[in-house]
CSV table of C-alpha atoms in Angstrom, one decimal:
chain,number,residue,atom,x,y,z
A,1,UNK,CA,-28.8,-15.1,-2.8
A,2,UNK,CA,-26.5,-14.5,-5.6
A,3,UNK,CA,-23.2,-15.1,-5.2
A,4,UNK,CA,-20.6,-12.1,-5.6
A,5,UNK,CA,-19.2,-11.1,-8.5
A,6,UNK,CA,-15.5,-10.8,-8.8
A,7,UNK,CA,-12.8,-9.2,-11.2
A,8,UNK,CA,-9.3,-10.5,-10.1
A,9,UNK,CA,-6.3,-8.1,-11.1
A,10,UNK,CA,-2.7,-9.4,-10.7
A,11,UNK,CA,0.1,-9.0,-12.4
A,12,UNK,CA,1.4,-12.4,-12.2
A,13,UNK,CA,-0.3,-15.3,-13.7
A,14,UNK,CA,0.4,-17.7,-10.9
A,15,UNK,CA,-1.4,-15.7,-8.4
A,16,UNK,CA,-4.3,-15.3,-10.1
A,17,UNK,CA,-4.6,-18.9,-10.8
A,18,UNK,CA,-4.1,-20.1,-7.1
A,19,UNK,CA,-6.6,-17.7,-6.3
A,20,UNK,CA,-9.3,-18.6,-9.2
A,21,UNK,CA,-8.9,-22.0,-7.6
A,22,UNK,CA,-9.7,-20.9,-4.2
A,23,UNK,CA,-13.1,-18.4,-4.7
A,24,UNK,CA,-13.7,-21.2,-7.0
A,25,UNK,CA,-14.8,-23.4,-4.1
A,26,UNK,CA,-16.7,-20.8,-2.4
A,27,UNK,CA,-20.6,-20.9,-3.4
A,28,UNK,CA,-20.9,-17.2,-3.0
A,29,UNK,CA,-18.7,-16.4,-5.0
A,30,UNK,CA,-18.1,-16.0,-8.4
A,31,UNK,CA,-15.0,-14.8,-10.5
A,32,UNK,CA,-16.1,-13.2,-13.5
A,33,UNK,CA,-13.2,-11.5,-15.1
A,34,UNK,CA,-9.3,-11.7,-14.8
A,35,UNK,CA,-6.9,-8.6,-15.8
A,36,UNK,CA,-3.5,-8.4,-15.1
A,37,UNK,CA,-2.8,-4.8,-15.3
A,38,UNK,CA,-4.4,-1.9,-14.2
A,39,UNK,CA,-5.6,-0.6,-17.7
A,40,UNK,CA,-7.3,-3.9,-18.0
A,41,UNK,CA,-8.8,-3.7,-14.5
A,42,UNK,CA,-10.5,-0.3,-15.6
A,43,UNK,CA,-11.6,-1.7,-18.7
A,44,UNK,CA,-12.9,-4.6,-17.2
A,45,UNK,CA,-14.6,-3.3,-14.7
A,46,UNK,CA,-16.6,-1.0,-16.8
A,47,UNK,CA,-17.4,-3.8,-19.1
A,48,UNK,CA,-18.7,-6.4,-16.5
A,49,UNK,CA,-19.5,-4.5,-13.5
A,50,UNK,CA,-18.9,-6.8,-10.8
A,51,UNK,CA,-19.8,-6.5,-7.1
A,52,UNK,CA,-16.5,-6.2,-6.0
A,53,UNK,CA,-13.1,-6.0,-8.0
A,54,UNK,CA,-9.8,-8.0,-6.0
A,55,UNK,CA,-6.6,-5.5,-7.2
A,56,UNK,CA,-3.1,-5.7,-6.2
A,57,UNK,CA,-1.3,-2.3,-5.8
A,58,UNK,CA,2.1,-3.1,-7.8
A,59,UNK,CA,1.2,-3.9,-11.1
A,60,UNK,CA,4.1,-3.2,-13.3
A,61,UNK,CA,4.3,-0.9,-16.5
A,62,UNK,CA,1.3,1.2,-16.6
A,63,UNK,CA,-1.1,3.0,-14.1
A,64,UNK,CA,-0.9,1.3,-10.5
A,65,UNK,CA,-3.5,0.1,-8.3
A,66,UNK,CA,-4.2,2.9,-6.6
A,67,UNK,CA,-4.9,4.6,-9.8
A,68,UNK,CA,-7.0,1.8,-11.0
A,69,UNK,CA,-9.1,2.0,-8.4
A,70,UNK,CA,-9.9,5.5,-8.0
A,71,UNK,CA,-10.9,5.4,-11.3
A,72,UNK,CA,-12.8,2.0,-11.2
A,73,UNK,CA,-14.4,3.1,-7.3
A,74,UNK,CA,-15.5,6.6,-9.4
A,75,UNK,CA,-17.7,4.1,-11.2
A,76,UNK,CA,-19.8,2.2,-8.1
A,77,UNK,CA,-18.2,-0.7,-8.6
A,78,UNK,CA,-16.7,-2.1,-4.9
A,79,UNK,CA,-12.8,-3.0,-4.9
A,80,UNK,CA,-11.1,-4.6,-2.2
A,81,UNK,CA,-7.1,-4.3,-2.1
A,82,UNK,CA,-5.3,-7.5,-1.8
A,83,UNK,CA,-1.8,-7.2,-1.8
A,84,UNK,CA,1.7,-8.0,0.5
A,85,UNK,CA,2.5,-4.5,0.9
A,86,UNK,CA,1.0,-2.6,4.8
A,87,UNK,CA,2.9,0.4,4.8
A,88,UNK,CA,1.1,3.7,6.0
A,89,UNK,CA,1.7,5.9,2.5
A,90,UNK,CA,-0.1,2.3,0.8
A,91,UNK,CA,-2.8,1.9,3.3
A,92,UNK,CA,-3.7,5.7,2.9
A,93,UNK,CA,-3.1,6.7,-0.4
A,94,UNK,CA,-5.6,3.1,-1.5
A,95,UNK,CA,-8.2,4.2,0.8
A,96,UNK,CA,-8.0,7.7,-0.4
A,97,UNK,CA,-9.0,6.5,-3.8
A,98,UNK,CA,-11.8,5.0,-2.7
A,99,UNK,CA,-11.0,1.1,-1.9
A,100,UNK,CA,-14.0,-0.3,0.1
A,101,UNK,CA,-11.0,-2.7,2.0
A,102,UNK,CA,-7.7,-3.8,2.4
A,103,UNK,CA,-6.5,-7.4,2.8
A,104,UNK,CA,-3.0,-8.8,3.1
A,105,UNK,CA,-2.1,-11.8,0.6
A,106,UNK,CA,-1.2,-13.5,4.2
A,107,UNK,CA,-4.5,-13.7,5.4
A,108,UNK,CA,-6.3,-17.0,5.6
A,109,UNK,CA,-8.9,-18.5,2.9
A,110,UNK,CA,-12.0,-17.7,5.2
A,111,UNK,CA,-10.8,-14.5,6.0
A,112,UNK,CA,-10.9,-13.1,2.1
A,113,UNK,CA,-13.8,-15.0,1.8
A,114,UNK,CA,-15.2,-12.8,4.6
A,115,UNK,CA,-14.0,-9.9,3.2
A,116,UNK,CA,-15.4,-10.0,0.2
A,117,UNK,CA,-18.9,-11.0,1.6
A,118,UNK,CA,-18.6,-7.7,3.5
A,119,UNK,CA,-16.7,-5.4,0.4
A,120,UNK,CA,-19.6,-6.3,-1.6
A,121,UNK,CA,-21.9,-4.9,1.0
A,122,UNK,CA,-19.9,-1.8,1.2
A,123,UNK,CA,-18.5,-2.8,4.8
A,124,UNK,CA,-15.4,-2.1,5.2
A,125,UNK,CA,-13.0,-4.8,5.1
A,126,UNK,CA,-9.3,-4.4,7.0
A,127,UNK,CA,-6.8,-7.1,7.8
A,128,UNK,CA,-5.4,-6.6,11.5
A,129,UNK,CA,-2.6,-4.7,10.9
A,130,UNK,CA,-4.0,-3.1,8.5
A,131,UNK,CA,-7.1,-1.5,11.0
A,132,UNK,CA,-4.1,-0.8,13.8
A,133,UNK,CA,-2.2,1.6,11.6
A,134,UNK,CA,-5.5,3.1,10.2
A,135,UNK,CA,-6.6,3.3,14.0
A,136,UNK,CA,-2.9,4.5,15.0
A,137,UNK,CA,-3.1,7.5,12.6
A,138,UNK,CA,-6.9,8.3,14.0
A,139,UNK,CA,-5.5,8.8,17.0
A,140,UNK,CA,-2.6,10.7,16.4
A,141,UNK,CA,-0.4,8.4,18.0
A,142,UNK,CA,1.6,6.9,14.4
A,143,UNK,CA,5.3,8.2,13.9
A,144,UNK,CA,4.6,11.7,12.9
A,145,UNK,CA,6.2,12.1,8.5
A,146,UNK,CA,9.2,13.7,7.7
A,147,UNK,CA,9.6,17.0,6.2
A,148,UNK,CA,11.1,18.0,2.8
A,149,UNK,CA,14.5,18.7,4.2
A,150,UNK,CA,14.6,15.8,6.0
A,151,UNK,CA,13.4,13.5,3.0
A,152,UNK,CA,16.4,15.1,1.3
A,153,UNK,CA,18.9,14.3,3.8
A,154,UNK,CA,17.6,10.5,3.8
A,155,UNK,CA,18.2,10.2,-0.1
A,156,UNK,CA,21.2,11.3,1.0
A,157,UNK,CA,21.8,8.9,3.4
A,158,UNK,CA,21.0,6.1,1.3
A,159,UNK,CA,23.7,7.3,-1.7
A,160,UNK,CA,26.2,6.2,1.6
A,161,UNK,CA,27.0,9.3,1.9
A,162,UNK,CA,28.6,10.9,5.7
A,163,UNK,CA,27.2,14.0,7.4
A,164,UNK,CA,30.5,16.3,5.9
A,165,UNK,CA,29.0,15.0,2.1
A,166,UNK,CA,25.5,15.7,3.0
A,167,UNK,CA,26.5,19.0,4.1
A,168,UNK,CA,28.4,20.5,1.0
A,169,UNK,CA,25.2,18.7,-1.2
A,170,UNK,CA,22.5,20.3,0.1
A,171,UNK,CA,24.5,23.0,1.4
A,172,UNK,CA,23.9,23.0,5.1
A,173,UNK,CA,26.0,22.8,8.2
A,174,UNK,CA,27.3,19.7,9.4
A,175,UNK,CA,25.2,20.9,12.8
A,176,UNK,CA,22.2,21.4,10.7
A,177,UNK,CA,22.7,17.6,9.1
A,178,UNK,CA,23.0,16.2,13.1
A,179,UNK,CA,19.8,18.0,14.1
A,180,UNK,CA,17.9,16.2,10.8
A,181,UNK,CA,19.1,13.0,11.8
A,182,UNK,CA,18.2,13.0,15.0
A,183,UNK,CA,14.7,13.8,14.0
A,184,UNK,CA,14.7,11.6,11.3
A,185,UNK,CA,15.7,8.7,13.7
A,186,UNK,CA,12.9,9.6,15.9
A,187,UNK,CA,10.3,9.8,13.8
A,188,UNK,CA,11.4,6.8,12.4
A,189,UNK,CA,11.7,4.8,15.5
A,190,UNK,CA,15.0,3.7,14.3
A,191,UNK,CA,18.7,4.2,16.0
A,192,UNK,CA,21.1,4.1,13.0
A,193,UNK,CA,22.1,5.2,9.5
A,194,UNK,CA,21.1,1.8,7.9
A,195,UNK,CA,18.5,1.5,9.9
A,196,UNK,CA,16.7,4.8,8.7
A,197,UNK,CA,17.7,3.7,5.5
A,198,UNK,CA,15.4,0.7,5.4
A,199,UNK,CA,12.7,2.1,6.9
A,200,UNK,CA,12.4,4.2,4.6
A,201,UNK,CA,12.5,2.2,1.9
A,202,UNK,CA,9.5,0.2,3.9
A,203,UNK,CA,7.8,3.1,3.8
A,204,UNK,CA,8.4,4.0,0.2
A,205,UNK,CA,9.9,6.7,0.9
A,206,UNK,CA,13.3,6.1,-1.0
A,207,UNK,CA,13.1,4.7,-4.5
C-alpha cells in the first residue's frame, strides 16, 4: 500500500521540524509539503493534493486554521487538526468546516500515527478529550453558552470593573448585574469573579 500523503502547516518552524522527524520514521507515511501559514496551506494543498493535510488552528497574521480548512476540506482533500487548544467553540467551529479529526499536540507518536492512518480513510480521528466534549454536547449535558447580555457583562468583568461600574456601562440595575452573574457562574461552573474571568478566556470568549 502507499503510504499517506501529508502537508504539515505550523506556524513555527521548530514544530514542524520535530514533527517532519517523527512521520519521517513511519513507513506509511509520507510528508510531502510544509506551509507555515494558512494561505500557504490552501495553496499547497491545491497544488499537491495530499491524502490528509496536519493544520494547527492559530497561525498568526492571515486566515486561521479553521478558515484554512474549510476551504482546503471544500476541495476533497482530508485534514486532520493538530493543535494544543480543546476548547468547545475550537472543537466545533474546526469540525464545522469540515476537519476529518482532531488531535491534541500531547498525544503520543502512535497515537497521530493512528490518526492519520484513519483521517486518510475519512474515519474520524478524536483525541479523548476531544470525543468527551463532542459526546458531552450530543447529549445535551455540556455547560449550556452565555447570552449576549451576559457576554457583555463578562467583558466587563474582565476591565476589573465592580457590579455599581457594570451597571452605569451597560445601563442596568445593580439587581439586573447580580442575576447575570449568577448565571454566568453557573453556566460556567465557576464560583468567582476571576474565576469566570479565566474561563472565559479558555473558552475564547474574552479577547
Amino acid at each position: 500500500m502507499d503510504p499517506v500523503r501529508i502537508l504539515l502547516c505550523d506556524d513555527h518552524a521548530v514544530v514542524r521540524a520535530g514533527l517532519l522527524a517523527l512521520l519521517g520514521s513511519e513507513p506509511d507515511i509520507e510528508v510531502v509539503g510544509e506551509a507555515g501559514s494558512g494561505e500557504e496551506a490552501v495553496a499547497a494543498a491545491a497544488k499537491l493534493r495530499p491524502d490528509v493535510v496536519l493544520m494547527d488552528l492559530q497561525l498568526g497574521p492571515g486566515i486561521d486554521g479553521v478558515e484554512a480548512t474549510r476551504r482546503i476540506a471544500g476541495t476533497g482533500v482530508r485534514v486532520l487538526v493538530l493543535t494544543t487548544y480543546d476548547t468547545d467553540a475550537d472543537i466545533t467551529r474546526a469540525i464545522a468546516a469540515g476537519a476529518t479529526g482532531y488531535l491534541l499536540k500531547a498525544e503520543r507518536p502512535e497515537e497521530l500515527f493512528a490518526a492519520i492512518l484513519a483521517a486518510a480513510q475519512g474515519r474520524t480521528a478524536l483525541s479523548p478529550p476531544v470525543a468527551s466534549r463532542v459526546m458531552e454536547r450530543m447529549r445535551g449535558t455540556g455547560r449550556p453558552s452565555l447570552t449576549d447580555r451576559e457576554l457583555d457583562i463578562l467583558a466587563q468583568l474582565s476591565r476589573g470593573l465592580g457590579n455599581r461600574e457594570i451597571a452605569r456601562a451597560l445601563f442596568i440595575s445593580e439587581a439586573t448585574v447580580k442575576t447575570h452573574l449568577g448565571r454566568i457562574y453557573e453556566k460556567l461552573g465557576v464560583e468567582t469573579r476571576a474565576g469566570a474571568v479565566a474561563e472565559g478566556k479558555e473558552r475564547r470568549l474574552l479577547p
